[in-house]
Tab-separated table of C-alpha atoms in Angstrom:
chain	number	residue	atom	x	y	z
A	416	UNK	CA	-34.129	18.643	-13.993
A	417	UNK	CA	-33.029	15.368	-14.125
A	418	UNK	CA	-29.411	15.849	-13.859
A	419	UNK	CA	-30.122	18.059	-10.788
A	420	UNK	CA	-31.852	15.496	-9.077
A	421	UNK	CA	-29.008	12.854	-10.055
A	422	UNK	CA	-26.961	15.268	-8.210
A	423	UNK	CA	-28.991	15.393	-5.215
A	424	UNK	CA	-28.462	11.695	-4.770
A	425	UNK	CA	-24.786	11.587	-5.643
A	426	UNK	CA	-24.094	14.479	-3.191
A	427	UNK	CA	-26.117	12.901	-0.099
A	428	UNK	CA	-24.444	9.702	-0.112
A	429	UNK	CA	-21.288	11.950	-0.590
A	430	UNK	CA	-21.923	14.126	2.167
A	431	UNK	CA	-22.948	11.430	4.538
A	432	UNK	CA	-20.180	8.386	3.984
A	433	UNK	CA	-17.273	11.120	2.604
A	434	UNK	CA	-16.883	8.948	-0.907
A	435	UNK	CA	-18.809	6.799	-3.152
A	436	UNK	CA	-21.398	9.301	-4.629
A	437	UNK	CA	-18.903	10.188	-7.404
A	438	UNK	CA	-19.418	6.067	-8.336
A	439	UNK	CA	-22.575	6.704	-9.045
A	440	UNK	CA	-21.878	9.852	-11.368
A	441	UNK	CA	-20.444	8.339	-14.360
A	442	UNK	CA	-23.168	5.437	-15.160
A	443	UNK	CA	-25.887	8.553	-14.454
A	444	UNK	CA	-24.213	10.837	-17.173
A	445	UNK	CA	-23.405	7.913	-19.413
A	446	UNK	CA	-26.801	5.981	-18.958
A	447	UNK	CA	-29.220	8.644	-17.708
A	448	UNK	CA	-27.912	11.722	-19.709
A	449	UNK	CA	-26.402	10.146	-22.926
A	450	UNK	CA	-22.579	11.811	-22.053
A	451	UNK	CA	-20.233	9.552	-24.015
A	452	UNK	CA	-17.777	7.613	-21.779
A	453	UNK	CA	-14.650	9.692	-21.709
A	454	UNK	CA	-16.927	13.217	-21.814
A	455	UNK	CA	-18.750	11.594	-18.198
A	456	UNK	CA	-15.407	10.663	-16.418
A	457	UNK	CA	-14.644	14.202	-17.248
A	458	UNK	CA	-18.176	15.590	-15.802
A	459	UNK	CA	-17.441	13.641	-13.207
A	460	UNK	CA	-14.952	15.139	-12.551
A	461	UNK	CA	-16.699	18.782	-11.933
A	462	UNK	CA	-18.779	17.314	-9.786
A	463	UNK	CA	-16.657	15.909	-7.427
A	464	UNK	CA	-14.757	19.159	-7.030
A	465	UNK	CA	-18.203	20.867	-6.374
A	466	UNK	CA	-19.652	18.719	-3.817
A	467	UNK	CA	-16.310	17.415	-2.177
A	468	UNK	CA	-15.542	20.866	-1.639
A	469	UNK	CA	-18.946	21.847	-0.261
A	470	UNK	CA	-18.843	18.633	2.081
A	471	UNK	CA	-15.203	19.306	3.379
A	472	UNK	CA	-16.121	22.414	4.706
A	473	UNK	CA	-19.759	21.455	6.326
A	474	UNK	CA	-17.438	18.339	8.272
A	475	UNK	CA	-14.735	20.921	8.553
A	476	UNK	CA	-17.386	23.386	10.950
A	477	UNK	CA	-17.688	20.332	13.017
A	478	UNK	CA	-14.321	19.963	13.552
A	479	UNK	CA	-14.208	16.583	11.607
A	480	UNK	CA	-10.877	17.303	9.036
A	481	UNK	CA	-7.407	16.539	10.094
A	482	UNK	CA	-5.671	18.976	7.814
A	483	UNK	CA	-2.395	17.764	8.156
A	484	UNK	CA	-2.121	14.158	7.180
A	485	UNK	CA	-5.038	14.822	4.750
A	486	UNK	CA	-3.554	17.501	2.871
A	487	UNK	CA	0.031	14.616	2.643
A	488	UNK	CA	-3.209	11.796	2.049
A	489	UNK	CA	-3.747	14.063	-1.737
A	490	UNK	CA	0.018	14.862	-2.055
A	491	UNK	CA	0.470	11.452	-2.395
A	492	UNK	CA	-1.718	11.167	-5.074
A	493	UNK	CA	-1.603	14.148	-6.808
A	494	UNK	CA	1.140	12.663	-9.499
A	495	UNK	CA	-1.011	9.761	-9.701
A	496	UNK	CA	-3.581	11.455	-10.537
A	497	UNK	CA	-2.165	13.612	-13.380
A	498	UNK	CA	-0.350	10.642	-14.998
A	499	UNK	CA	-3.581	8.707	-14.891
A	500	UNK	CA	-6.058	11.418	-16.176
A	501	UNK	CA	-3.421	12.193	-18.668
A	502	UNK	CA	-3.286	7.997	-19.982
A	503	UNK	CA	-6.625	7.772	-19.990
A	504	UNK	CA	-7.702	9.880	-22.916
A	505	UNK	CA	-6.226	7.183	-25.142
A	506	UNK	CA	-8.285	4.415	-23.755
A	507	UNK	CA	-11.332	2.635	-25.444
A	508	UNK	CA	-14.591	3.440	-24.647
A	509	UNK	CA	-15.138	-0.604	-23.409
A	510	UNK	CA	-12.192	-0.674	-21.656
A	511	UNK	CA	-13.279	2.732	-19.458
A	512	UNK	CA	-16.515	1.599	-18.625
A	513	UNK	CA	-15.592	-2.834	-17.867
A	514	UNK	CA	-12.829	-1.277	-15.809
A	515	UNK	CA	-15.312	1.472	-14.586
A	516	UNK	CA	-17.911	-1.453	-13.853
A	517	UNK	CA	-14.762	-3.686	-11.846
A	518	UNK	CA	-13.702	-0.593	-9.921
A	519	UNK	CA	-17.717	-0.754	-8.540
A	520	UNK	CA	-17.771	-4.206	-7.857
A	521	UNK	CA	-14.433	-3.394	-5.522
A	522	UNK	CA	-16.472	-0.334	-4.033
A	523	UNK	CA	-19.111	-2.228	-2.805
A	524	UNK	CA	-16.687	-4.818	-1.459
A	525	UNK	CA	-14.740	-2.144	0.279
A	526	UNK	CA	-18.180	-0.495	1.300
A	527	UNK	CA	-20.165	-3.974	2.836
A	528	UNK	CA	-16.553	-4.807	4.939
A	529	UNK	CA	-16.379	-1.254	5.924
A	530	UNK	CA	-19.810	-1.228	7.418
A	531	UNK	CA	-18.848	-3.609	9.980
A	532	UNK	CA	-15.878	-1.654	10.933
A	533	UNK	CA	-17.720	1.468	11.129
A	534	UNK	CA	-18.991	1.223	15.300
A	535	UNK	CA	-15.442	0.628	15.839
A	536	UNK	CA	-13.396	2.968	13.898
A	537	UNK	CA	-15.799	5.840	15.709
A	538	UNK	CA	-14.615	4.614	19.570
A	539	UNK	CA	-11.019	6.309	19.008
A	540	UNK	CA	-7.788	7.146	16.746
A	541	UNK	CA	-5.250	4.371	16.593
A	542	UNK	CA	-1.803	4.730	15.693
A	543	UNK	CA	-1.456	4.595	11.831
A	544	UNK	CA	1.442	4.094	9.331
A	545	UNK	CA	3.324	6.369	7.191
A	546	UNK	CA	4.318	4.523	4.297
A	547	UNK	CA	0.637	2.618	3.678
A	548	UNK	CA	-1.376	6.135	4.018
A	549	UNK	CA	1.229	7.335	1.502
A	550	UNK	CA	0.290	3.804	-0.711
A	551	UNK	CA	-3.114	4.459	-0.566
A	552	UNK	CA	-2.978	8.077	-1.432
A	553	UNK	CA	-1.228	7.082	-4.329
A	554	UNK	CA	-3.702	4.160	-5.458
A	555	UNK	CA	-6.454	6.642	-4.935
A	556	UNK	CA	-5.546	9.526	-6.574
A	557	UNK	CA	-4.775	6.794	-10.147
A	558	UNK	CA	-8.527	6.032	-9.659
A	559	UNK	CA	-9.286	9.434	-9.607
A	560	UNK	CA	-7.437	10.023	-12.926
A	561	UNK	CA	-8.791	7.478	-15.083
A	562	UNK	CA	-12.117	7.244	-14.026
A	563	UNK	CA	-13.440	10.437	-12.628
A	564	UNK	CA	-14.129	9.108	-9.436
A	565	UNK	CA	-13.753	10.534	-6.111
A	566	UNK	CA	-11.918	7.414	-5.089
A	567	UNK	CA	-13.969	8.038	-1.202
A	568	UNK	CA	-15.039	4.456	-1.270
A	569	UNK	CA	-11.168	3.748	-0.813
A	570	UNK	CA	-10.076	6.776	1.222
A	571	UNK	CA	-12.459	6.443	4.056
A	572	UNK	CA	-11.109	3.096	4.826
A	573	UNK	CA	-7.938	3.424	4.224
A	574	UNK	CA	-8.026	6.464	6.862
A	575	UNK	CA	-9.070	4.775	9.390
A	576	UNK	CA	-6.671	1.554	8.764
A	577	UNK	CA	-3.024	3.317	7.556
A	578	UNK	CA	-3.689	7.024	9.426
A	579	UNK	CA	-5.443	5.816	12.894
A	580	UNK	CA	-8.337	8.390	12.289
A	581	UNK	CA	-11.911	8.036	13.918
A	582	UNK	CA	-14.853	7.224	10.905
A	583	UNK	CA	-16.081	10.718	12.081
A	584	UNK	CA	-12.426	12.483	11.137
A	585	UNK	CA	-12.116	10.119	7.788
A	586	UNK	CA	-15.318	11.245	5.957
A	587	UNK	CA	-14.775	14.797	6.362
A	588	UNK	CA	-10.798	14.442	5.834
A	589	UNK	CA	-11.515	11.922	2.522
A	590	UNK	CA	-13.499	15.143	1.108
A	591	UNK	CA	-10.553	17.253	1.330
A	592	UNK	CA	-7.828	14.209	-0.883
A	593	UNK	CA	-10.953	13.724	-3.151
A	594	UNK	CA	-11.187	17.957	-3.712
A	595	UNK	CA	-7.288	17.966	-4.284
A	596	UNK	CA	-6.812	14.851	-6.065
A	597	UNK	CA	-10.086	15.765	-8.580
A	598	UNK	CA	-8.834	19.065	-8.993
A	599	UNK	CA	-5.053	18.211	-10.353
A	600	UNK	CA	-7.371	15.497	-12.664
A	601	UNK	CA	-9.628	18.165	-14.082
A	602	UNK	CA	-6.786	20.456	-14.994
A	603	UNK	CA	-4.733	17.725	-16.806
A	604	UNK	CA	-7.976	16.921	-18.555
A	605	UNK	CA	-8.993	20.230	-19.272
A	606	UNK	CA	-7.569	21.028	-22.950
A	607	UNK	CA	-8.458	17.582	-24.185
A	608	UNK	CA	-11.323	16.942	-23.247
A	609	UNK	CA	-15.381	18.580	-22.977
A	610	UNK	CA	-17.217	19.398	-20.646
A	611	UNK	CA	-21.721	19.513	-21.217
A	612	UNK	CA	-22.122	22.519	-19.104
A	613	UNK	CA	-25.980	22.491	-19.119
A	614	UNK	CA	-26.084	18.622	-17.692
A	615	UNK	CA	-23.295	19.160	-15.792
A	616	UNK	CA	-23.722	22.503	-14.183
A	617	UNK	CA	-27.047	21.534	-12.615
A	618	UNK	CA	-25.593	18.102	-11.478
A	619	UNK	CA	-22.536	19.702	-9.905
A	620	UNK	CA	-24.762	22.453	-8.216
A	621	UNK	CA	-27.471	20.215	-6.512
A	622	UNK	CA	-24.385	17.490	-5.406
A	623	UNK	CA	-22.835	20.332	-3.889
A	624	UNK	CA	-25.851	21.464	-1.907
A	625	UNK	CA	-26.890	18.498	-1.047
A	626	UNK	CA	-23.269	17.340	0.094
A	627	UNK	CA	-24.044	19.656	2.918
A	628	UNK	CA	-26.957	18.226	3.837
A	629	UNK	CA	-25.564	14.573	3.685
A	630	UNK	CA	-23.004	15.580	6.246
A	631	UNK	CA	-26.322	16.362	8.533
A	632	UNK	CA	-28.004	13.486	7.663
A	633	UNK	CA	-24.661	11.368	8.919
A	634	UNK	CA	-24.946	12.368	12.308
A	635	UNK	CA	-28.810	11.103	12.751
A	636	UNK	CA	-28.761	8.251	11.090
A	637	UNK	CA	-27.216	4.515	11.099
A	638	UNK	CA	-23.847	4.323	9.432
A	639	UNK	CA	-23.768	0.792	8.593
A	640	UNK	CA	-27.122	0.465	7.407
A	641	UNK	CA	-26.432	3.475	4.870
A	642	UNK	CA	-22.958	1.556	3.740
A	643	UNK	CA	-24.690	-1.327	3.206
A	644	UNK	CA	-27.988	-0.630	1.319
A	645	UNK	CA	-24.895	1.710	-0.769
A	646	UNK	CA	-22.593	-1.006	-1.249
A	647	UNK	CA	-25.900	-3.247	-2.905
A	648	UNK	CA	-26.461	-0.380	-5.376
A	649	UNK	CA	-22.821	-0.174	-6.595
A	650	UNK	CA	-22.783	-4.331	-6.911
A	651	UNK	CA	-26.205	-3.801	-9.245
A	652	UNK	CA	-25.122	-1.348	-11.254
A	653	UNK	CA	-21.951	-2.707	-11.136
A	654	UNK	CA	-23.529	-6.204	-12.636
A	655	UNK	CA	-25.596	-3.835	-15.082
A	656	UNK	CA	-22.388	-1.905	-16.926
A	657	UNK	CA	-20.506	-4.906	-17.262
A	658	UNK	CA	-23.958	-7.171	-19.046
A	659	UNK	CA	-24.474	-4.370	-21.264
A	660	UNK	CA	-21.014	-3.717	-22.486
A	661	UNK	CA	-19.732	-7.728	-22.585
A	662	UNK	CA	-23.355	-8.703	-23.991
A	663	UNK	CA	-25.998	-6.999	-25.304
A	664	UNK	CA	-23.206	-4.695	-27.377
Protein backbone atom coordinates (compact mmCIF):
# COMPACT_ATOMS: atom_id res chain seq x y z
CA UNK A 1 0.00 0.00 0.00
CA UNK A 2 2.58 2.24 0.53
CA UNK A 3 4.51 1.80 -2.54
CA UNK A 4 1.21 2.29 -4.47
CA UNK A 5 0.59 5.46 -3.02
CA UNK A 6 4.40 6.54 -3.63
CA UNK A 7 3.42 5.85 -7.09
CA UNK A 8 0.45 7.92 -7.15
CA UNK A 9 2.59 10.90 -6.32
CA UNK A 10 5.49 10.13 -8.61
CA UNK A 11 3.05 9.59 -11.55
CA UNK A 12 0.97 12.98 -10.99
CA UNK A 13 3.81 15.21 -10.98
CA UNK A 14 4.88 13.00 -14.02
CA UNK A 15 1.81 13.30 -15.83
CA UNK A 16 1.37 16.95 -15.21
CA UNK A 17 5.12 18.62 -15.81
CA UNK A 18 6.24 15.46 -18.39
CA UNK A 19 9.54 14.67 -16.01
CA UNK A 20 10.66 14.89 -12.54
CA UNK A 21 8.40 12.24 -10.80
CA UNK A 22 10.99 9.54 -11.61
CA UNK A 23 13.42 11.99 -9.11
CA UNK A 24 11.40 11.27 -6.60
CA UNK A 25 11.35 7.34 -7.17
CA UNK A 26 14.70 6.34 -6.12
CA UNK A 27 14.95 8.14 -2.49
CA UNK A 28 11.11 6.52 -2.02
CA UNK A 29 12.38 2.88 -2.79
CA UNK A 30 15.69 3.47 -1.09
CA UNK A 31 14.31 5.45 2.02
CA UNK A 32 10.63 4.51 2.15
CA UNK A 33 10.85 0.80 0.98
CA UNK A 34 14.39 -0.32 2.12
CA UNK A 35 15.49 -1.24 -1.90
CA UNK A 36 19.29 -1.06 -1.77
CA UNK A 37 20.75 1.69 -4.02
CA UNK A 38 21.60 -0.03 -7.25
CA UNK A 39 18.25 -2.53 -6.87
CA UNK A 40 16.04 1.23 -6.71
CA UNK A 41 17.77 2.87 -9.80
CA UNK A 42 16.77 -0.35 -11.35
CA UNK A 43 12.95 -0.14 -9.96
CA UNK A 44 13.12 2.99 -11.09
CA UNK A 45 13.56 2.14 -13.91
CA UNK A 46 10.11 0.00 -14.35
CA UNK A 47 8.43 2.68 -13.30
CA UNK A 48 9.32 5.14 -15.57
CA UNK A 49 8.56 2.88 -18.51
CA UNK A 50 5.05 2.32 -16.91
CA UNK A 51 3.93 5.72 -16.28
CA UNK A 52 5.94 7.54 -19.14
CA UNK A 53 4.26 5.30 -21.37
CA UNK A 54 0.79 5.76 -19.89
CA UNK A 55 1.38 9.69 -19.90
CA UNK A 56 2.67 9.80 -23.60
CA UNK A 57 -0.33 8.47 -24.82
CA UNK A 58 -3.01 10.54 -22.52
CA UNK A 59 -0.83 13.97 -24.05
CA UNK A 60 -0.65 12.06 -27.27
CA UNK A 61 -4.99 12.05 -27.48
CA UNK A 62 -4.60 15.71 -27.11
CA UNK A 63 -2.51 16.10 -29.79
CA UNK A 64 0.45 17.27 -27.53
CA UNK A 65 3.57 14.76 -29.02
CA UNK A 66 5.68 15.78 -31.90
CA UNK A 67 6.67 12.33 -33.00
CA UNK A 68 9.27 13.21 -35.18
CA UNK A 69 11.95 15.19 -33.46
CA UNK A 70 10.98 13.28 -30.25
CA UNK A 71 11.47 9.93 -31.47
CA UNK A 72 15.49 11.64 -32.93
CA UNK A 73 15.26 13.56 -29.05
CA UNK A 74 15.67 9.38 -27.58
CA UNK A 75 17.84 8.30 -30.59
CA UNK A 76 20.18 10.55 -29.41
CA UNK A 77 20.34 9.12 -26.25
CA UNK A 78 19.70 5.75 -26.62
CA UNK A 79 23.71 4.83 -26.72
CA UNK A 80 24.02 7.00 -23.84
CA UNK A 81 21.87 5.37 -22.12
CA UNK A 82 23.11 1.77 -22.58
CA UNK A 83 26.77 2.74 -21.95
CA UNK A 84 25.69 4.47 -18.79
CA UNK A 85 23.28 1.79 -17.32
CA UNK A 86 25.88 -0.65 -18.34
CA UNK A 87 28.96 1.55 -16.10
CA UNK A 88 26.93 1.95 -13.47
CA UNK A 89 26.63 -1.49 -11.98
CA UNK A 90 30.24 -1.11 -10.88
CA UNK A 91 29.69 2.02 -8.94
CA UNK A 92 29.59 2.41 -5.05
CA UNK A 93 26.62 2.60 -3.30
CA UNK A 94 27.83 6.45 -1.93
CA UNK A 95 28.84 7.46 -5.04
CA UNK A 96 25.11 6.51 -6.70
CA UNK A 97 23.20 8.14 -4.23
CA UNK A 98 25.82 11.85 -3.56
CA UNK A 99 25.67 11.88 -7.34
CA UNK A 100 21.90 10.87 -7.17
CA UNK A 101 21.44 13.70 -4.42
CA UNK A 102 23.64 16.47 -6.97
CA UNK A 103 21.61 15.41 -9.99
CA UNK A 104 18.36 16.75 -7.59
CA UNK A 105 19.86 19.75 -6.54
CA UNK A 106 20.34 20.48 -10.60
CA UNK A 107 16.55 19.38 -11.03
CA UNK A 108 15.23 21.79 -8.91
CA UNK A 109 17.51 24.43 -10.42
CA UNK A 110 16.38 23.48 -13.86
CA UNK A 111 12.71 23.21 -12.43
CA UNK A 112 12.52 26.95 -10.34
CA UNK A 113 14.20 28.71 -13.84
CA UNK A 114 11.84 26.74 -15.88
CA UNK A 115 8.81 27.98 -14.06
CA UNK A 116 9.38 31.39 -15.17
CA UNK A 117 9.73 30.37 -18.69
CA UNK A 118 6.72 28.34 -18.63
CA UNK A 119 3.82 31.42 -19.73
CA UNK A 120 6.16 31.96 -22.46
CA UNK A 121 7.23 28.78 -23.94
CA UNK A 122 3.14 28.06 -24.19
CA UNK A 123 2.53 31.47 -26.60
CA UNK A 124 4.23 29.58 -29.71
CA UNK A 125 7.06 27.20 -31.32
CA UNK A 126 10.30 28.96 -32.07
CA UNK A 127 12.81 27.83 -34.37
CA UNK A 128 15.16 25.31 -32.58
CA UNK A 129 18.63 23.79 -33.29
CA UNK A 130 19.73 20.53 -34.51
CA UNK A 131 22.92 19.87 -33.04
CA UNK A 132 21.91 21.13 -29.17
CA UNK A 133 18.50 18.92 -29.21
CA UNK A 134 20.86 16.15 -30.37
CA UNK A 135 23.37 17.33 -27.11
CA UNK A 136 20.73 17.20 -24.86
CA UNK A 137 19.29 13.94 -25.95
CA UNK A 138 22.50 12.60 -25.39
CA UNK A 139 23.10 14.17 -21.77
CA UNK A 140 19.68 12.90 -20.93
CA UNK A 141 19.56 9.60 -21.92
CA UNK A 142 23.45 9.16 -19.57
CA UNK A 143 21.18 10.32 -16.68
CA UNK A 144 18.80 7.91 -17.48
CA UNK A 145 21.43 5.11 -17.40
CA UNK A 146 23.09 5.63 -14.25
CA UNK A 147 20.51 6.76 -12.17
CA UNK A 148 17.16 5.44 -13.16
CA UNK A 149 15.75 8.62 -13.76
CA UNK A 150 13.45 9.78 -16.33
CA UNK A 151 15.81 12.63 -17.01
CA UNK A 152 12.08 14.93 -17.71
CA UNK A 153 13.39 17.60 -15.45
CA UNK A 154 16.04 18.15 -18.34
CA UNK A 155 14.01 17.20 -21.42
CA UNK A 156 11.14 19.53 -20.94
CA UNK A 157 13.45 22.41 -21.04
CA UNK A 158 15.64 21.53 -23.26
CA UNK A 159 12.51 21.08 -25.77
CA UNK A 160 11.43 24.10 -25.61
CA UNK A 161 15.07 25.87 -25.83
CA UNK A 162 17.11 23.49 -28.67
CA UNK A 163 13.65 22.07 -30.60
CA UNK A 164 11.34 25.42 -30.59
CA UNK A 165 8.38 23.33 -29.10
CA UNK A 166 5.40 24.95 -27.09
CA UNK A 167 5.54 23.74 -22.97
CA UNK A 168 2.20 22.04 -24.03
CA UNK A 169 4.10 19.84 -27.02
CA UNK A 170 7.37 19.31 -24.59
CA UNK A 171 5.66 17.48 -21.66
CA UNK A 172 3.84 15.10 -23.69
CA UNK A 173 6.89 14.71 -26.29
CA UNK A 174 9.56 14.39 -23.04
CA UNK A 175 7.26 11.22 -22.08
CA UNK A 176 7.89 9.60 -25.26
CA UNK A 177 12.50 10.15 -24.98
CA UNK A 178 11.95 9.21 -21.24
CA UNK A 179 9.77 5.73 -22.45
CA UNK A 180 12.59 5.06 -25.12
CA UNK A 181 15.55 6.12 -23.33
CA UNK A 182 14.26 3.99 -19.91
CA UNK A 183 13.48 1.19 -21.95
CA UNK A 184 17.12 0.63 -23.78
CA UNK A 185 18.33 1.25 -19.75
CA UNK A 186 16.16 -1.51 -18.36
CA UNK A 187 17.23 -4.02 -20.95
CA UNK A 188 21.01 -3.37 -20.49
CA UNK A 189 20.28 -3.72 -16.81
CA UNK A 190 18.19 -6.56 -16.98
CA UNK A 191 20.62 -9.73 -16.48
CA UNK A 192 22.59 -7.96 -13.80
CA UNK A 193 20.59 -6.64 -11.85
CA UNK A 194 16.92 -7.37 -9.56
CA UNK A 195 14.05 -6.27 -9.70
CA UNK A 196 11.38 -6.41 -6.03
CA UNK A 197 8.35 -7.17 -8.01
CA UNK A 198 5.88 -6.88 -5.06
CA UNK A 199 7.18 -3.06 -4.19
CA UNK A 200 7.68 -2.39 -7.50
CA UNK A 201 4.72 -3.74 -9.33
CA UNK A 202 2.27 -1.72 -7.23
CA UNK A 203 4.49 1.46 -7.56
CA UNK A 204 4.75 1.12 -11.33
CA UNK A 205 0.91 0.39 -11.60
CA UNK A 206 -0.52 3.38 -9.54
CA UNK A 207 2.39 5.91 -11.38
CA UNK A 208 1.03 4.72 -14.46
CA UNK A 209 -2.60 5.44 -13.65
CA UNK A 210 -2.10 8.28 -12.13
CA UNK A 211 0.28 9.63 -15.01
CA UNK A 212 -2.99 9.88 -16.79
CA UNK A 213 -4.58 11.77 -14.49
CA UNK A 214 -1.59 14.26 -14.02
CA UNK A 215 -1.85 15.05 -17.69
CA UNK A 216 -5.64 16.25 -16.66
CA UNK A 217 -4.69 17.91 -13.80
CA UNK A 218 -2.03 20.07 -16.14
CA UNK A 219 -4.56 21.63 -18.08
CA UNK A 220 -6.60 23.15 -14.87
CA UNK A 221 -4.12 24.13 -12.92
CA UNK A 222 -1.08 26.77 -12.62
CA UNK A 223 2.09 25.54 -14.24
CA UNK A 224 4.52 27.57 -12.46
CA UNK A 225 3.16 27.26 -9.18
CA UNK A 226 3.30 23.29 -9.58
CA UNK A 227 7.20 23.69 -10.87
CA UNK A 228 7.94 25.58 -8.14
CA UNK A 229 6.43 24.04 -4.94
CA UNK A 230 8.25 20.68 -7.14
CA UNK A 231 11.48 22.19 -7.56
CA UNK A 232 11.45 22.97 -3.31
CA UNK A 233 10.83 19.24 -2.74
CA UNK A 234 13.71 18.00 -4.95
CA UNK A 235 16.18 20.85 -3.17
CA UNK A 236 14.92 19.14 0.42
CA UNK A 237 15.34 15.90 -0.33
CA UNK A 238 18.07 16.75 -2.26
CA UNK A 239 19.76 18.43 1.09
CA UNK A 240 18.42 15.20 2.99
CA UNK A 241 20.42 12.30 0.74
CA UNK A 242 23.46 14.14 0.68
CA UNK A 243 23.41 14.87 5.12
CA UNK A 244 22.72 11.35 5.54
CA UNK A 245 25.25 9.79 3.29
CA UNK A 246 28.33 12.59 3.96
CA UNK A 247 27.26 12.63 7.82
CA UNK A 248 25.31 10.68 9.83
CA UNK A 249 26.96 7.39 7.87
Amino acid sequence: MLAAALGLVVGVVLGTLGGGGSVLAVPALVYALGLSPHDSTTGSLVIVVASSTAGALAHGRRGHVRLGRGLAFAASGLLTSVVAAHLSANLPDLLVLTGFAAVMAAAALVTWRGAGRATVAADGPTHGSTLRTVAAGAAVGALIGVFGVGGGFLAVPALVATAGFTMADAVGTSLVVIALNASAALATRATTSHVEWSVVGPFAAAAALAAVGGQLLSTRVSAPALQRTFAALLATLAGWVLVDQLVLH
